[in-house]
Short mmCIF file of C-alpha atoms and ligand atoms in Angstrom, two decimals:
data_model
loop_
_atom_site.label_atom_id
_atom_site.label_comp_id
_atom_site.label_asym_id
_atom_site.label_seq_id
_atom_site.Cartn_x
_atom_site.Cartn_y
_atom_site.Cartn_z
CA UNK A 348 143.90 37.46 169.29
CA UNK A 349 144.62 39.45 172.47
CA UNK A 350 144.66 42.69 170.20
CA UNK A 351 140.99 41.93 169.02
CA UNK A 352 139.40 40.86 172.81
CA UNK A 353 141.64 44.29 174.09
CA UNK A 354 139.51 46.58 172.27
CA UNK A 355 136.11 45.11 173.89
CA UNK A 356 138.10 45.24 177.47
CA UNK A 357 141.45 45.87 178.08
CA UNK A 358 141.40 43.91 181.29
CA UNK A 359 140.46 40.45 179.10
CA UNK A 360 143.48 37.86 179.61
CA UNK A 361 143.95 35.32 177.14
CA UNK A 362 146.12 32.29 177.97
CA UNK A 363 146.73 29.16 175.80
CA UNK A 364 147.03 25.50 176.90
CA UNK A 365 147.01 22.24 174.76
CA UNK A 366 144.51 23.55 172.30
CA UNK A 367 142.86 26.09 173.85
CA UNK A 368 142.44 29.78 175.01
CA UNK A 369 141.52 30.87 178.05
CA UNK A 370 139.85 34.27 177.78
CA UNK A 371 139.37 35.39 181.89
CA UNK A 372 136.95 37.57 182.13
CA UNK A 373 137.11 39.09 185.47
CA UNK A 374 135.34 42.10 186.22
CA UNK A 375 133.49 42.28 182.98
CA UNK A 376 129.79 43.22 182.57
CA UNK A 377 127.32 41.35 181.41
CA UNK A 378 127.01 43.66 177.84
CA UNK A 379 130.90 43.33 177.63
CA UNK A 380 130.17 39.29 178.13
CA UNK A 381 128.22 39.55 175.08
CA UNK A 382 130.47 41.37 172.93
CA UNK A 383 132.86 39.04 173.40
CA UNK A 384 130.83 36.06 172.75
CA UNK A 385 129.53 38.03 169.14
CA UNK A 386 133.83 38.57 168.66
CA UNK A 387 133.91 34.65 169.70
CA UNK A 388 131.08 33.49 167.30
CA UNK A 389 132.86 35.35 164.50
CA UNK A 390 136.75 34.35 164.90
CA UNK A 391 137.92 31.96 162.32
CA UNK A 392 140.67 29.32 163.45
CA UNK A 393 138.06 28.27 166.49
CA UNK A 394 135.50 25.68 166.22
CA UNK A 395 133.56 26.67 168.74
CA UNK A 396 133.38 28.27 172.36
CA UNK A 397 132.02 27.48 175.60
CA UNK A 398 131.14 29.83 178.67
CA UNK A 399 133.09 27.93 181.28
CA UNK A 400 133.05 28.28 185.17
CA UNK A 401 136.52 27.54 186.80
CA UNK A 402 136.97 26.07 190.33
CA UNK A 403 139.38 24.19 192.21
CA UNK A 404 140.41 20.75 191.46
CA UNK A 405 138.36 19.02 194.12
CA UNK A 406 135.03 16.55 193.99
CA UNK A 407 133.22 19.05 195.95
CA UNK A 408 133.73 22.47 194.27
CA UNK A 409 132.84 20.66 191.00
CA UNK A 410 129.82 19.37 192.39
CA UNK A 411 128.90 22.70 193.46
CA UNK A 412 129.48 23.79 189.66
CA UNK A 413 127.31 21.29 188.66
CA UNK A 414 124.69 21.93 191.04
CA UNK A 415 124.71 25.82 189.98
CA UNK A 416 124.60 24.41 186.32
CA UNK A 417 121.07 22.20 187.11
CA UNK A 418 119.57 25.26 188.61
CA UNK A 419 119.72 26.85 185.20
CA UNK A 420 118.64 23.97 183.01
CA UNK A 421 115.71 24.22 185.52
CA UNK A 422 115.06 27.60 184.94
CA UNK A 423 115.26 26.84 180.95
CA UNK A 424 112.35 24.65 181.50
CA UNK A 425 114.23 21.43 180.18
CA UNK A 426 114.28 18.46 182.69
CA UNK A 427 117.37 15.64 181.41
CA UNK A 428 120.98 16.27 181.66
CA UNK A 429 123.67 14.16 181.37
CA UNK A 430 127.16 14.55 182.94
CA UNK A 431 130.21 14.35 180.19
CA UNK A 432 133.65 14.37 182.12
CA UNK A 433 137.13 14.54 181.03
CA UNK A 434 140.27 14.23 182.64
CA UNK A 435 143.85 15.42 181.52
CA UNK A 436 145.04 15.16 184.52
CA UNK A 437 145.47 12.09 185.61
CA UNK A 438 146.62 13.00 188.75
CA UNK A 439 142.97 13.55 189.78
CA UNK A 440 141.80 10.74 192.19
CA UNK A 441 138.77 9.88 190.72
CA UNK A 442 138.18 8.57 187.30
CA UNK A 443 135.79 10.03 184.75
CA UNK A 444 133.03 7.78 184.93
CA UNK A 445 133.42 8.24 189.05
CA UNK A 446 132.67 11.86 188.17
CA UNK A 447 129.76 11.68 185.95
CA UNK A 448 127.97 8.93 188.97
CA UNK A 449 129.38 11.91 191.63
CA UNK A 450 128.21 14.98 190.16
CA UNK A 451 124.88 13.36 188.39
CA UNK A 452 123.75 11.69 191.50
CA UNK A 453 124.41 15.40 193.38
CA UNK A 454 122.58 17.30 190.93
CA UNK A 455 119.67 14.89 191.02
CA UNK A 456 119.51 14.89 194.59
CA UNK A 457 119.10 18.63 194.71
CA UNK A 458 116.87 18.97 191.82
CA UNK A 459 114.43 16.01 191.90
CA UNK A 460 112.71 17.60 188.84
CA UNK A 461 115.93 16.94 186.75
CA UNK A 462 116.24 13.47 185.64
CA UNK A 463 119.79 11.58 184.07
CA UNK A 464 119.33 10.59 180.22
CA UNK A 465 122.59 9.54 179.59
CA UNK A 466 121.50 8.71 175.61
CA UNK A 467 118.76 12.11 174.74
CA UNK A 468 119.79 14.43 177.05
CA UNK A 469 118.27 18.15 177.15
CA UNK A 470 121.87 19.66 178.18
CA UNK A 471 124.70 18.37 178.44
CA UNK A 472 127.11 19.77 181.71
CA UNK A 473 130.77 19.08 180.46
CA UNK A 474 132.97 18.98 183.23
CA UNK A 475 137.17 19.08 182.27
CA UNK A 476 139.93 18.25 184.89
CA UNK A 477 143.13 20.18 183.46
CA UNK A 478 145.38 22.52 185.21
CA UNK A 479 141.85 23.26 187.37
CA UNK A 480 138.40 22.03 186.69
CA UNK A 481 135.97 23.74 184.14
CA UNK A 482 132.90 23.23 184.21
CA UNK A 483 130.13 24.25 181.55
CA UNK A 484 126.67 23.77 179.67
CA UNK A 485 126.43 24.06 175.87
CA UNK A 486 128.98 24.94 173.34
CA UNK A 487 128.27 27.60 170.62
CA UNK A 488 130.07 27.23 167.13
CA UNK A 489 133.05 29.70 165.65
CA UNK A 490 133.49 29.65 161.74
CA UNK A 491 136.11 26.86 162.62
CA UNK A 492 139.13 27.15 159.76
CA UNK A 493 142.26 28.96 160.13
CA UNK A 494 143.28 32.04 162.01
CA UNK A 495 142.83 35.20 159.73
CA UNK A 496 146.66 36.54 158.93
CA UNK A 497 147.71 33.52 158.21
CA UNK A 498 147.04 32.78 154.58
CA UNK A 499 147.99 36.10 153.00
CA UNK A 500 146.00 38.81 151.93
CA UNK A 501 143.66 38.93 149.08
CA UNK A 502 141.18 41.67 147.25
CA UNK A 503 137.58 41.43 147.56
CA UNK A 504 135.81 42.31 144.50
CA UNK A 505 132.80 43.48 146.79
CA UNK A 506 129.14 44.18 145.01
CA UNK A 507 125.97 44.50 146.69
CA UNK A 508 124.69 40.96 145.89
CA UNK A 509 124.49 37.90 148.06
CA UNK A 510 127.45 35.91 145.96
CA UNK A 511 130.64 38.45 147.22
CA UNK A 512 130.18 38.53 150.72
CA UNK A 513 130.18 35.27 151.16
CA UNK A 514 133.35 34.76 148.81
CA UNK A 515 135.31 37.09 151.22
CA UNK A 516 134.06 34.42 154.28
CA UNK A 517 134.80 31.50 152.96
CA UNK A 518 138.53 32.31 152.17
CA UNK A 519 138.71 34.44 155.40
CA UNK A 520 137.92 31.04 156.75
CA UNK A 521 140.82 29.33 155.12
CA UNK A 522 142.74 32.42 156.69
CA UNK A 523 142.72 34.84 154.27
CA UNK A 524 143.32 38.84 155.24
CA UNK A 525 140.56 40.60 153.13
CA UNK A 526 140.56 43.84 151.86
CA UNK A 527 137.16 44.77 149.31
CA UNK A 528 137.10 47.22 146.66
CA UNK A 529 133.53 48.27 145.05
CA UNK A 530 132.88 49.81 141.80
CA UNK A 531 130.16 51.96 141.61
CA UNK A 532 128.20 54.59 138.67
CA UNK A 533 127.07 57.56 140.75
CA UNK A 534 124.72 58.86 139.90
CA UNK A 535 123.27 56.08 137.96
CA UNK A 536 123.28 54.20 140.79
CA UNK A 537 122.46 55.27 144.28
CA UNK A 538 124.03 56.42 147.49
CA UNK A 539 121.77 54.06 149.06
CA UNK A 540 123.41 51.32 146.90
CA UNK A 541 126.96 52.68 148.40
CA UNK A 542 125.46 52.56 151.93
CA UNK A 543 123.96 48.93 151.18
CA UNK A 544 127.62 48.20 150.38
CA UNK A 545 129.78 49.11 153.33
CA UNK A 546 126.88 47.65 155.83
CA UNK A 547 127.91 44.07 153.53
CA UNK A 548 131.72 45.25 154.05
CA UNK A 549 131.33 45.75 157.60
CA UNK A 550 129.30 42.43 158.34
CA UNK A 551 132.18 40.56 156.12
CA UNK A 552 134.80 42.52 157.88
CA UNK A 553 133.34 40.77 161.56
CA UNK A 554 134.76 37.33 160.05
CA UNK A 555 137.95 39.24 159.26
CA UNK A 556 139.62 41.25 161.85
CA UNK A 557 138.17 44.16 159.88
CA UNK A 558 138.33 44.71 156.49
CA UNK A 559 139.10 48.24 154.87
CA UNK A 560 136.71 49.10 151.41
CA UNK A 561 138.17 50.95 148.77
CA UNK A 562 135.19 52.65 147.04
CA UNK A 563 135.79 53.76 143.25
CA UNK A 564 133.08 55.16 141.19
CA UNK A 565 133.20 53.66 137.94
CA UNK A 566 130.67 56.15 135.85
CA UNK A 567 133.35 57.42 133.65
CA UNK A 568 134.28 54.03 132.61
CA UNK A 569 131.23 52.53 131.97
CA UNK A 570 129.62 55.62 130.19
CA UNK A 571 132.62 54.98 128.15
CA UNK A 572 131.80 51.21 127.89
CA UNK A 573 128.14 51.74 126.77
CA UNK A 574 129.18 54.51 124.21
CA UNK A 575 131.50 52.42 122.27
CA UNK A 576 131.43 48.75 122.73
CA UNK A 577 129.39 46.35 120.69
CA UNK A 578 126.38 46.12 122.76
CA UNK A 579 126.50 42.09 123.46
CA UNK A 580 130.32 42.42 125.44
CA UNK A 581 129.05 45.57 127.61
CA UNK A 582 129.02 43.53 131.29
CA UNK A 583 132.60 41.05 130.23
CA UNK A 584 134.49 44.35 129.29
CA UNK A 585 133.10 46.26 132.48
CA UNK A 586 134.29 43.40 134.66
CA UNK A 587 137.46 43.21 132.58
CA UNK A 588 137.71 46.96 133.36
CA UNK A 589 137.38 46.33 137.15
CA UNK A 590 139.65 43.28 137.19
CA UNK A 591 142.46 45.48 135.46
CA UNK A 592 141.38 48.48 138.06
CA UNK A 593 141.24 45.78 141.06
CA UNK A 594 144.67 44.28 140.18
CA UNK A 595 146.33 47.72 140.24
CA UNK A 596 144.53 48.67 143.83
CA UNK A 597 145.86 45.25 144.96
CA UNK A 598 149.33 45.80 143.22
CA UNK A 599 149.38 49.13 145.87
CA UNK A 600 148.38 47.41 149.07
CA UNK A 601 149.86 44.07 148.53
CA UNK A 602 147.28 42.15 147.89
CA UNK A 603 148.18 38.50 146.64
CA UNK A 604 145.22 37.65 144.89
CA UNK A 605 141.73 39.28 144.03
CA UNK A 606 138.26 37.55 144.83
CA UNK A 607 135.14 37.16 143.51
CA UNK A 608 131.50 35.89 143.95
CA UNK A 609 131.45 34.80 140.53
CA UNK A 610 130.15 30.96 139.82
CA UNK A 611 129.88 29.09 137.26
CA UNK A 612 127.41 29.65 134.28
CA UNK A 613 125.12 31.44 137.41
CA UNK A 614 124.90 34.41 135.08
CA UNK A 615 125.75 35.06 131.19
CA UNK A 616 129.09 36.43 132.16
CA UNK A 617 130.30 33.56 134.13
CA UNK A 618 130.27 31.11 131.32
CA UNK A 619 133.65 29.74 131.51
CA UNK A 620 134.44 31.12 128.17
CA UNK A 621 133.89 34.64 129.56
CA UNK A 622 135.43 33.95 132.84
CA UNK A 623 138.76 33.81 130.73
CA UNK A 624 137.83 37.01 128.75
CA UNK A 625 137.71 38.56 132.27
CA UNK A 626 140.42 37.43 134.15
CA UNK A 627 142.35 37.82 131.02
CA UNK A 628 143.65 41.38 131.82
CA UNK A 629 145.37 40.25 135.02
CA UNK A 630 148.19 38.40 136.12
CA UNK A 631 147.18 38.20 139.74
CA UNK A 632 145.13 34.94 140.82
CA UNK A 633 142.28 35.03 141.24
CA UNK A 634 139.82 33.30 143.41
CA UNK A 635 136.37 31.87 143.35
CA UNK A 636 135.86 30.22 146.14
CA UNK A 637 131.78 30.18 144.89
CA UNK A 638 132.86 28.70 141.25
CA UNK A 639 131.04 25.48 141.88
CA UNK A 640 128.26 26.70 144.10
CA UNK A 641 124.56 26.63 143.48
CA UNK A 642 122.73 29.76 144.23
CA UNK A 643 120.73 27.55 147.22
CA UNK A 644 123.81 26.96 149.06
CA UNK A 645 125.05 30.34 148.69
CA UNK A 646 121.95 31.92 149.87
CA UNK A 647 122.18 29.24 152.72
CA UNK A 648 125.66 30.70 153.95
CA UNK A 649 124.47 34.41 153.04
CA UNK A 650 121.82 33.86 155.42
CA UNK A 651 124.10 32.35 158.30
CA UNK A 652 126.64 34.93 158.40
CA UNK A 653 124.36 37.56 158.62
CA UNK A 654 124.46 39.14 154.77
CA UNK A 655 121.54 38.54 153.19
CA UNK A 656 119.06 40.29 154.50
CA UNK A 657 121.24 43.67 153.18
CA UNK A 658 122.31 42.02 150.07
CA UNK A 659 118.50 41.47 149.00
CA UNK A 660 117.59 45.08 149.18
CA UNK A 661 116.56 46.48 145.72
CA UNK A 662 119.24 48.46 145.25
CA UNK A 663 120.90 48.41 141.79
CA UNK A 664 124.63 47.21 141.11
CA UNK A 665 126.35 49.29 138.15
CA UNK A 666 126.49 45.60 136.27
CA UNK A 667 122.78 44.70 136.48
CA UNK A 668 122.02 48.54 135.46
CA UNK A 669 123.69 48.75 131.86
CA UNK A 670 123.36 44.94 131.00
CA UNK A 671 122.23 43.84 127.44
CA UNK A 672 119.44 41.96 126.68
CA UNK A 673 121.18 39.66 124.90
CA UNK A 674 124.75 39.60 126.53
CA UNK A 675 127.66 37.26 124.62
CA UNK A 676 127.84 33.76 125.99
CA UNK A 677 131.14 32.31 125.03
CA UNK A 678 133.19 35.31 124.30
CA UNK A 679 136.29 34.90 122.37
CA UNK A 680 139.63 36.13 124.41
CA UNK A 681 141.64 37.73 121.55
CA UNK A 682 138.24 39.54 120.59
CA UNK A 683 137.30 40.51 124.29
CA UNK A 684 141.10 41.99 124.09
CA UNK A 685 141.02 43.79 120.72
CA UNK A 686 137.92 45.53 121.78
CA UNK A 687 138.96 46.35 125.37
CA UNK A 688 141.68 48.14 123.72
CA UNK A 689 140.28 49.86 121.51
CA UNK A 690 138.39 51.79 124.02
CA UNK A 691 141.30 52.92 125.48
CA UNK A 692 140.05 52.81 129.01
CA UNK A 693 143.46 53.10 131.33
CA UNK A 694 143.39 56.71 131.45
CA UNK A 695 139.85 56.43 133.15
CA UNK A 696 140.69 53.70 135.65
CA UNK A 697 144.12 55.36 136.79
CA UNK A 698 141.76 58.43 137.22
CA UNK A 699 138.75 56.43 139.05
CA UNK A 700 141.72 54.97 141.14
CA UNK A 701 142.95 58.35 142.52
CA UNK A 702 139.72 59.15 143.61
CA UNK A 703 139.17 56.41 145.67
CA UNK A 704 136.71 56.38 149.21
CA UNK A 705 138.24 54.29 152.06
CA UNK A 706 136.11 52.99 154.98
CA UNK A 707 137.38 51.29 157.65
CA UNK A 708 135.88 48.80 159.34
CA UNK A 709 137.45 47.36 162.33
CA UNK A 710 136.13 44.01 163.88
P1 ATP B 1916 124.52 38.37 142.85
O1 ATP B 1916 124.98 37.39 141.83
O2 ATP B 1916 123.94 37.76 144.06
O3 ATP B 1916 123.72 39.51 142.29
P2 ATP B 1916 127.19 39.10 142.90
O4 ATP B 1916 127.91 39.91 143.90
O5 ATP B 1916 127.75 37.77 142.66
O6 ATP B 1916 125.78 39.08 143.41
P3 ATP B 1916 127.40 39.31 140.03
O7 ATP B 1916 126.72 40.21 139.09
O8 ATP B 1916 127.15 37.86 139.93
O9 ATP B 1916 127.10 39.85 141.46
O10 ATP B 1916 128.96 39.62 139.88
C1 ATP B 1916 129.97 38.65 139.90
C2 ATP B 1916 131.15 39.11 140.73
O11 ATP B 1916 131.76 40.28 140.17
C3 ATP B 1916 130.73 39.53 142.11
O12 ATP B 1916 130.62 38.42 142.97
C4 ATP B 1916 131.83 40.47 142.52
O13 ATP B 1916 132.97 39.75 142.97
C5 ATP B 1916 132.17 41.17 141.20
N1 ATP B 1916 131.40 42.42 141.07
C6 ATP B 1916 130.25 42.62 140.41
N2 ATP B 1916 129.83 43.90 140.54
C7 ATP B 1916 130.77 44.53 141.28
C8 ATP B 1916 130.93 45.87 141.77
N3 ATP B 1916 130.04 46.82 141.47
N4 ATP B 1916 131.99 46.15 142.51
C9 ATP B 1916 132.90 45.20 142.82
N5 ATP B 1916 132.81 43.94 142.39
C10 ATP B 1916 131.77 43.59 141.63
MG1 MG B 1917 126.66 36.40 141.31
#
């Protein structure tokens, strides 16, 4: 963690104490502030953070705090408050409840436009007697989860739609070290679809310490795809094709798994017939965190992280551009195999894999 706040400000201490960081903040400006709140409201393995004011452990500094904290709710226009204090140290010589009357009767007194609702409250000013007294007024959320680095590392099978992005979050939430790797059929496809790509990598990277993207393009393949496959299994042998080219990439930078957006029977290729066709090709596992997902809660969770905005721009994918009409449903494994093979596409993914584009994004 103290590696991620360094590279805002150097200066940034971070201590820990029965469940929580400390991240001082002296001398920092008020843009720094707010790059480290943006870093805050990103980091898995936190629930949430709080902009705290520290003072000394008496009645009257944290009456002063409180005081300072009123004058703002003022300012926000809002008029009820309510004073929530906590004590782990019971050395203190007043009790909680003694606090709340203290401080609430204090910050009434010199605000009489501020009223006490102890049960509807406009803002809530937390006070917390520890090692010293905190003292602050509203919490903001973190992805909550576990620390990133701490589940192993897994390949993103990145494409510009709203489904992969949020894959890659929701296992960097369980932990998860991403890296992505994107397929795509220049010139058939666009440079603006590339760019649409790493601005999705980069956003998903902000959940994950950074994330590096592996860019392959895939024209050679799929040309070869189109040409000789029976029309139906185009889109299950192209993803076979960038399973088997994932799974190698991963196989190099020790990746344990590889990702996807994929869910189940969104799309004629995720039937769970053709799932298997797909994944057949590798031995790695691979994940799906989306699997049982409607498209309404993914959208929901594209929109909260920040991804679909880019991931709606009409900018074709190499899948959506060569798919059939009328695409196999429930494709056979042995089949999908026989005819994957007889296109004899390794020599064409070894080459798209030499080639490869790497951006990195750090967080
Ligand atoms: P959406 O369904 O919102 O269009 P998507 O990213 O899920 O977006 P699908 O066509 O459903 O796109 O593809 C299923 C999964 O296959 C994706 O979630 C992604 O993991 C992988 N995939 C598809 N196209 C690519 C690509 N060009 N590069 C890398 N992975 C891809
Ligand atoms: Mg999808």
């Amino acid at each position: 963690m103290q590696s991620i706040f360094s590279k805002i400000n150097n200066k940034i201490k971070i201590k820990t104490t029965q469940g929580r960081y400390y991240l001082k903040l002296a001398d920092c400006d008020e843009t720094t502030a707010l790059k480290i709140e943006d870093a805050l409201c990103r980091l898995t393995g936190i629930s949430g953070w709080a902009r705290t004011v520290c003072c000394e452990k008496t009645i009257d500094a944290v009456i002063e705090c409180c005081a300072e904290e009123g004058n703002k709710i003022l300012k926000r226009g809002n008029k009820t408050f309510k004073i929530d204090a906590r004590r782990t140290d019971k050395s203190f010589p007043l009790s909680s409840y003694e606090i709340c009357c203290l401080a609430g009767n204090a910050v009434t007194n010199a605000f009489s436009d501020l009223k006490v609702d102890i049960h509807n409250p406009h803002d809530i000013i937390h006070v917390e007697i520890r090692e010293k007294a905190f003292i602050y007024c509203g919490t903001e959320k973190a992805p909550g989860g576990l620390p990133v680095g701490t589940a192993g590392r897994g390949l993103l099978l990145l494409s510009g739609g709203i489904d992969s992005p949020v894959a890659g979050f929701l296992l960097a939430c369980r932990g998860m070290s991403i890296d992505a790797i994107h397929f795509h059929s220049y010139p058939y496809t666009s440079l603006e679809a590339k760019e649409k790509v790493i601005r999705l990598s980069q956003i998903t990277g902000s959940y994950c310490m950074g994330i590096k993207l592996y860019i392959l393009n895939f024209t050679k393949v799929q040309m070869k795809i189109k040409e000789k496959a029976p029309y139906p299994w185009t889109t299950v042998l192209l993803r076979m094709a960038m399973m088997e080219a994932a799974e190698k990439a991963a196989f190099k930078i020790k990746s344990k798994c590889l990702i996807t957006g994929e869910s189940l029977s969104q799309v004629a290729s995720q039937t769970i017939e053709n799932l298997n066709c797909t994944q057949s090709r590798v031995k790695l596992p691979v994940l799906r965190p989306l699997i049982g997902f409607d498209k309404h809660s993914i959208i929901k969770e594209a929109v909260r992280i920040g991804t679909y905005d880019i991931s709606i721009q009409p900018y074709e994918d190499c899948c959506t551009l060569f798919s059939p009409p009328h695409p196999i449903l429930h494709g056979n494994v042995k089949e999908a195999n026989e005819i994957y093979e007889s296109l004899e596409l390794t020599e064409l993914i070894d080459e798209a894999l030499s080639n490869y584009e790497l951006v990195k994004n750090s967080f």
